[in-house]
PDB file of C-alpha atoms and ligand atoms in Angstrom:
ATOM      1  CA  UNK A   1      93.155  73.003 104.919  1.00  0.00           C
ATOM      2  CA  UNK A   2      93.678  76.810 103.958  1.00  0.00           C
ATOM      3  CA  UNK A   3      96.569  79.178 104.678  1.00  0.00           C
ATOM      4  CA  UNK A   4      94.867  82.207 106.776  1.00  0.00           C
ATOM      5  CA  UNK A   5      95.919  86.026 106.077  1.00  0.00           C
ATOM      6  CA  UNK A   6      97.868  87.180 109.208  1.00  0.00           C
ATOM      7  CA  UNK A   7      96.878  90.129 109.862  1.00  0.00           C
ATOM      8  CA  UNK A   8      99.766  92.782 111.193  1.00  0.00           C
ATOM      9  CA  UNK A   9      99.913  95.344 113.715  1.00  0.00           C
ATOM     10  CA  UNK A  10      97.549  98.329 113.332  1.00  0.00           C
ATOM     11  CA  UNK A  11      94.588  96.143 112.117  1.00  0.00           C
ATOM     12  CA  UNK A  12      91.660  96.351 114.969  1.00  0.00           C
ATOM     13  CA  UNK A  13      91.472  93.431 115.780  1.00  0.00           C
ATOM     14  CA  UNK A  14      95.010  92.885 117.422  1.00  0.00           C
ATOM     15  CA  UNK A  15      93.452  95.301 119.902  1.00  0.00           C
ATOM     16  CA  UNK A  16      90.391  93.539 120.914  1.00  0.00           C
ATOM     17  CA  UNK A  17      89.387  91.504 123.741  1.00  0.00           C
ATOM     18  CA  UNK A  18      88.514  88.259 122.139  1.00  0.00           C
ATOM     19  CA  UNK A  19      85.569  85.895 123.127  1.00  0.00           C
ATOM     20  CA  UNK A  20      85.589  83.399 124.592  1.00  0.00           C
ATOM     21  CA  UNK A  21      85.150  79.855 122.437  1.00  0.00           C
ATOM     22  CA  UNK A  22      81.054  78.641 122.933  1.00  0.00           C
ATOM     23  CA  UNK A  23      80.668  75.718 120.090  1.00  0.00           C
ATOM     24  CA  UNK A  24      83.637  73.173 119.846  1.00  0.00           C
ATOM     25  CA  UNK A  25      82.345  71.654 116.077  1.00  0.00           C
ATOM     26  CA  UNK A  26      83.695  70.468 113.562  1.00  0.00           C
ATOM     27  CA  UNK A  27      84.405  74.293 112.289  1.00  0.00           C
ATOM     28  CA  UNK A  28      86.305  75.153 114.589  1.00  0.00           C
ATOM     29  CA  UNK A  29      88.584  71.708 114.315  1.00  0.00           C
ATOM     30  CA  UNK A  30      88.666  73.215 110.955  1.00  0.00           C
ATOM     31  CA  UNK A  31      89.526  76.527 111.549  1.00  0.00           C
ATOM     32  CA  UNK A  32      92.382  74.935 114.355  1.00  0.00           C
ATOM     33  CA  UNK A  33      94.086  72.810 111.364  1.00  0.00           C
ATOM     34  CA  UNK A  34      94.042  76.001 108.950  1.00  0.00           C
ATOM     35  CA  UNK A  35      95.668  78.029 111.668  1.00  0.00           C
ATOM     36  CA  UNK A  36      98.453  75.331 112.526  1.00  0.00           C
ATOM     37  CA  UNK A  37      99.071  74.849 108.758  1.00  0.00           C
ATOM     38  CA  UNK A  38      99.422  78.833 108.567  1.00  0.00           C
ATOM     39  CA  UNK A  39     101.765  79.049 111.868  1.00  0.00           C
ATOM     40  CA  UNK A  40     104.219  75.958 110.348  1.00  0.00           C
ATOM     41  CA  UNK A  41     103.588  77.888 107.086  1.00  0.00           C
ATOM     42  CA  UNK A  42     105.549  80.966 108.951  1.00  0.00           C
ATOM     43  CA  UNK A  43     107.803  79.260 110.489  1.00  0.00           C
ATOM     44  CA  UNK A  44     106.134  80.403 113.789  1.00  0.00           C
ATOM     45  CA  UNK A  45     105.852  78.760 117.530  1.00  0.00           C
ATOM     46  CA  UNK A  46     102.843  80.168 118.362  1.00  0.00           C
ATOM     47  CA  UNK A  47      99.600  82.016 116.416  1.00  0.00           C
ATOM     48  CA  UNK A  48      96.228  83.268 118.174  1.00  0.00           C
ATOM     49  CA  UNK A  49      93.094  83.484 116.383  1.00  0.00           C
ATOM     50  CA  UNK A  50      93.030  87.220 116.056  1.00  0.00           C
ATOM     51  CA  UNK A  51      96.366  87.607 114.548  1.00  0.00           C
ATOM     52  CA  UNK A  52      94.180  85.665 111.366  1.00  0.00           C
ATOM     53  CA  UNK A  53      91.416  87.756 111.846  1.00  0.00           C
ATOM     54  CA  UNK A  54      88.809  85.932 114.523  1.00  0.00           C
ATOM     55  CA  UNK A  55      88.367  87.417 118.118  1.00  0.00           C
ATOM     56  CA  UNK A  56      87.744  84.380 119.786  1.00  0.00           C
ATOM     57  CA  UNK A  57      90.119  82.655 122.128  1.00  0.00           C
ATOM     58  CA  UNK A  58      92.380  80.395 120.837  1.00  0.00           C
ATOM     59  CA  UNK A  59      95.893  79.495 119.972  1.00  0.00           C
ATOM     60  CA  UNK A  60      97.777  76.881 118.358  1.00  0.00           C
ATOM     61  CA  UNK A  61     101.469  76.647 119.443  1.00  0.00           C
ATOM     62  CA  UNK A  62     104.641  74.346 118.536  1.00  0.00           C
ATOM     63  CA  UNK A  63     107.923  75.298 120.130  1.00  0.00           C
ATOM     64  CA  UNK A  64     109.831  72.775 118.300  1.00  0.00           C
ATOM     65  CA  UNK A  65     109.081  69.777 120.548  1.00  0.00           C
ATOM     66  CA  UNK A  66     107.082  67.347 118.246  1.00  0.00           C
ATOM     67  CA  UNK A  67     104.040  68.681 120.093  1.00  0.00           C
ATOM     68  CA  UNK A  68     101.013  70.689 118.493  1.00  0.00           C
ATOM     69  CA  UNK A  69      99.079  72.524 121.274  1.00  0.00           C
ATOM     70  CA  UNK A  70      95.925  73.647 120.749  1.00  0.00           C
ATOM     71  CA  UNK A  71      94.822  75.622 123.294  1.00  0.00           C
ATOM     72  CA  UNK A  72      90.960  77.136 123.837  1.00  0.00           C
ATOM     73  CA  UNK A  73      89.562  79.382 126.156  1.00  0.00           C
ATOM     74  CA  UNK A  74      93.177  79.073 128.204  1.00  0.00           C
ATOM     75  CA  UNK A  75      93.308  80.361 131.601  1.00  0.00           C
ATOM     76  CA  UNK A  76      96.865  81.018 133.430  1.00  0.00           C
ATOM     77  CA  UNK A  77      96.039  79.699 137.523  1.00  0.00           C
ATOM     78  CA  UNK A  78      99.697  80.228 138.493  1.00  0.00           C
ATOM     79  CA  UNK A  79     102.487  81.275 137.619  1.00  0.00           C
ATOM     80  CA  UNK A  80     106.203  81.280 138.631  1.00  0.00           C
ATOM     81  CA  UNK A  81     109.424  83.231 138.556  1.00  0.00           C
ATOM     82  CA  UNK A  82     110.390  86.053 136.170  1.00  0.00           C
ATOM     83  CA  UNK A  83     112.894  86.090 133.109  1.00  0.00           C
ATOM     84  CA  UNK A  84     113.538  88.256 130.001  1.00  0.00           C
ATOM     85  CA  UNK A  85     114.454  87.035 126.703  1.00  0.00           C
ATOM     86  CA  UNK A  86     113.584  87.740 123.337  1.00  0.00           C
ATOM     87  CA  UNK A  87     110.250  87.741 121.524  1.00  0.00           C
ATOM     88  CA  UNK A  88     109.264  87.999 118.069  1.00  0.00           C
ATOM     89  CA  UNK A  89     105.505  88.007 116.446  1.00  0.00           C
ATOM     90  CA  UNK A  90     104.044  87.100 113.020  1.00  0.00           C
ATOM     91  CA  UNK A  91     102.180  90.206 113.692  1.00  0.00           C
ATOM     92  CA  UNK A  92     104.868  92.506 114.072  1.00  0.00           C
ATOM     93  CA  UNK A  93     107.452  91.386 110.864  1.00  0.00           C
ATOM     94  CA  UNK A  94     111.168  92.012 111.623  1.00  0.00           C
ATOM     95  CA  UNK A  95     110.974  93.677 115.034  1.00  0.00           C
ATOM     96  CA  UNK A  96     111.849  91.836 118.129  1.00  0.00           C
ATOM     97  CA  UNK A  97     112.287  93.005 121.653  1.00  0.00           C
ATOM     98  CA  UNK A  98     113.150  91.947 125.277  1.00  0.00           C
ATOM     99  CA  UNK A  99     110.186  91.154 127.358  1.00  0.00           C
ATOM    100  CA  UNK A 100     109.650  90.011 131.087  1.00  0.00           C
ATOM    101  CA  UNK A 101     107.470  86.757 131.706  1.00  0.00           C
ATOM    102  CA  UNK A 102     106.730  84.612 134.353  1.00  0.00           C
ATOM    103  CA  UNK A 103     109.467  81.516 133.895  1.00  0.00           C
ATOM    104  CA  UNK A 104     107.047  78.870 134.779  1.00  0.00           C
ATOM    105  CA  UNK A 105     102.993  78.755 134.411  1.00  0.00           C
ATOM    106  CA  UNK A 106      99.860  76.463 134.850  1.00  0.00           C
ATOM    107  CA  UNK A 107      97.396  76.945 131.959  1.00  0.00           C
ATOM    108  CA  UNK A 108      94.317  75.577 131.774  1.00  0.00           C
ATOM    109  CA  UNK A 109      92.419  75.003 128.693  1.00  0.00           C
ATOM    110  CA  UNK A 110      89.966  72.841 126.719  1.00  0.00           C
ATOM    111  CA  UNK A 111      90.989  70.691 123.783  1.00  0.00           C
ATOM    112  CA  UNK A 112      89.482  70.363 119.994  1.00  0.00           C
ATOM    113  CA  UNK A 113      87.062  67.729 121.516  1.00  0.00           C
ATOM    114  CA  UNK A 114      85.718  69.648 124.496  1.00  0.00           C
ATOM    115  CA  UNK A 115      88.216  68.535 127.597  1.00  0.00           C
ATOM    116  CA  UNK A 116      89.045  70.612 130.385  1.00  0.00           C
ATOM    117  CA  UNK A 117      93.040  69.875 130.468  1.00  0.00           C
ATOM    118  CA  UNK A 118      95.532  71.278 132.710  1.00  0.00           C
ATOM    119  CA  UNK A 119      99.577  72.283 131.443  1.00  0.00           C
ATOM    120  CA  UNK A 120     102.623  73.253 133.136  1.00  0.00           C
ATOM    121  CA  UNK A 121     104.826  74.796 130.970  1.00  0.00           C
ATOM    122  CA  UNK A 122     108.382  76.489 131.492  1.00  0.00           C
ATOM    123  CA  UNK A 123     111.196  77.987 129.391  1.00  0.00           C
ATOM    124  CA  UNK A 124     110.115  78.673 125.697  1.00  0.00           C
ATOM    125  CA  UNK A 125     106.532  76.845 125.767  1.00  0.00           C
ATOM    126  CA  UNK A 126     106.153  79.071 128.986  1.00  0.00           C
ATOM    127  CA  UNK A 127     107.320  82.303 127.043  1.00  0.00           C
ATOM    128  CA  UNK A 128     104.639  81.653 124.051  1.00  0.00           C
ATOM    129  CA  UNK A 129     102.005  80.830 126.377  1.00  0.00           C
ATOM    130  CA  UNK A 130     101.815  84.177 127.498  1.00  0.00           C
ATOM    131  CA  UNK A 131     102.827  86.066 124.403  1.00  0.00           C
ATOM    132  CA  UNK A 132      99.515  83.969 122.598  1.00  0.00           C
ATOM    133  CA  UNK A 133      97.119  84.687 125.539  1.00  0.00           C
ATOM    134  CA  UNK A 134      98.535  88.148 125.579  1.00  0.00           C
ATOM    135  CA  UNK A 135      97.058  88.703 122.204  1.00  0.00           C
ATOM    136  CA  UNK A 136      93.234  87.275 122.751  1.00  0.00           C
ATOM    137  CA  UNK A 137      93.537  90.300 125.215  1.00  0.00           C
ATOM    138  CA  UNK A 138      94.239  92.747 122.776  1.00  0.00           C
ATOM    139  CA  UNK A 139      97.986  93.556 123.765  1.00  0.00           C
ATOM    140  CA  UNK A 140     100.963  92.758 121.655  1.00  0.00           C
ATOM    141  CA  UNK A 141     104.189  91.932 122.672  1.00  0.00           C
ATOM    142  CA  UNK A 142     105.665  95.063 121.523  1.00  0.00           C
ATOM    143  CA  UNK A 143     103.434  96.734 124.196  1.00  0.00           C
ATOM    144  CA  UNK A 144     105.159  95.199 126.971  1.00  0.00           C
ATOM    145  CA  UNK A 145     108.583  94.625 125.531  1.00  0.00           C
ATOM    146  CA  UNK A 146     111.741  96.525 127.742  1.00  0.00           C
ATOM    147  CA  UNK A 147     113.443  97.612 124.586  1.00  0.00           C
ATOM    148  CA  UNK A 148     112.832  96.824 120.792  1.00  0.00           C
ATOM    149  CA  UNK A 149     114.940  96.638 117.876  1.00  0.00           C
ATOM    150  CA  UNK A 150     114.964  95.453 114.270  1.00  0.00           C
ATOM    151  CA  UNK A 151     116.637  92.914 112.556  1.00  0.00           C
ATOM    152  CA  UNK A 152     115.863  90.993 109.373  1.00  0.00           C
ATOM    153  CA  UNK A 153     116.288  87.738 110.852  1.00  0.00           C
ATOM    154  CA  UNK A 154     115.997  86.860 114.520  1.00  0.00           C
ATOM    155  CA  UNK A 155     119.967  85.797 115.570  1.00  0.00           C
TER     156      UNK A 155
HETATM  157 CO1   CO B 202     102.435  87.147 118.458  1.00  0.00          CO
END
């Protein structure tokens, strides 16, 4: 395993559309472990491949539950309700910011091994499913945020 360089905003590829996964190998099992061991590393819930540098989609997330998602070429089919609350990014170092999401949505997505799998996820694993897809589109949650502000830790 290997700690990734996260790369911050202004580098290009934040702002690309990533592509989509085509070889599930042992590489990218690899490359999945490196980027969980970098998120934990962080102390972050959620990191997408771009933010360390490879436009392809996929994310690894961990809200706190016990539970290490990885998701790859993730789809949202539904989604459900609105709320705002707070987001912060690995990508974007001491600046969080209100942002609207859906409150509940269905991803689907394939795992490590090649399996079509289907999630529901609401309150915070909801919130950083969106923020991580967000960014294998290019957009950063700073783009969509209501209002930001800075702080040196998140309160
Ligand atoms: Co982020």
């Amino acid at each position: 395993m290997a700690l990734l360089e996260i790369q911050k905003a202004g580098s290009p590829v934040l702002k690309k559309t990533c592509e989509p996964v085509k070889r599930i190998d042992g590489k990218l099992r690899s490359f999945l472990d490196d980027m969980a061991e970098t998120m934990y590393k962080f102390d972050g819930v959620g990191l997408a491949a771009p933010q360390v540098g490879r436009p392809i989609r996929a994310v690894v997330i961990d809200v706190g539950d016990g539970r290490l998602l990885e998701l790859i070429n993730p789809v949202i089919t539904a989604r459900e309700g609105t709320c705002v609350d707070s987001e912060g990014c690995l990508s974007v170092p001491g600046i969080f910011g209100d942002v609207e999401r859906a409150e509940k949505v269905t991803v689907e997505y394939t795992t490590r091994y090649g399996k079509r799998r289907t999630l529901q996820a609401d309150q915070l694993l909801a919130r950083c499913v969106q923020h991580e897809l967000d960014h294998l589109d290019g957009i950063l949650f700073i783009d969509v945020a209501q209002s930001l502000r800075q702080e040196t830790e998140e309160s």
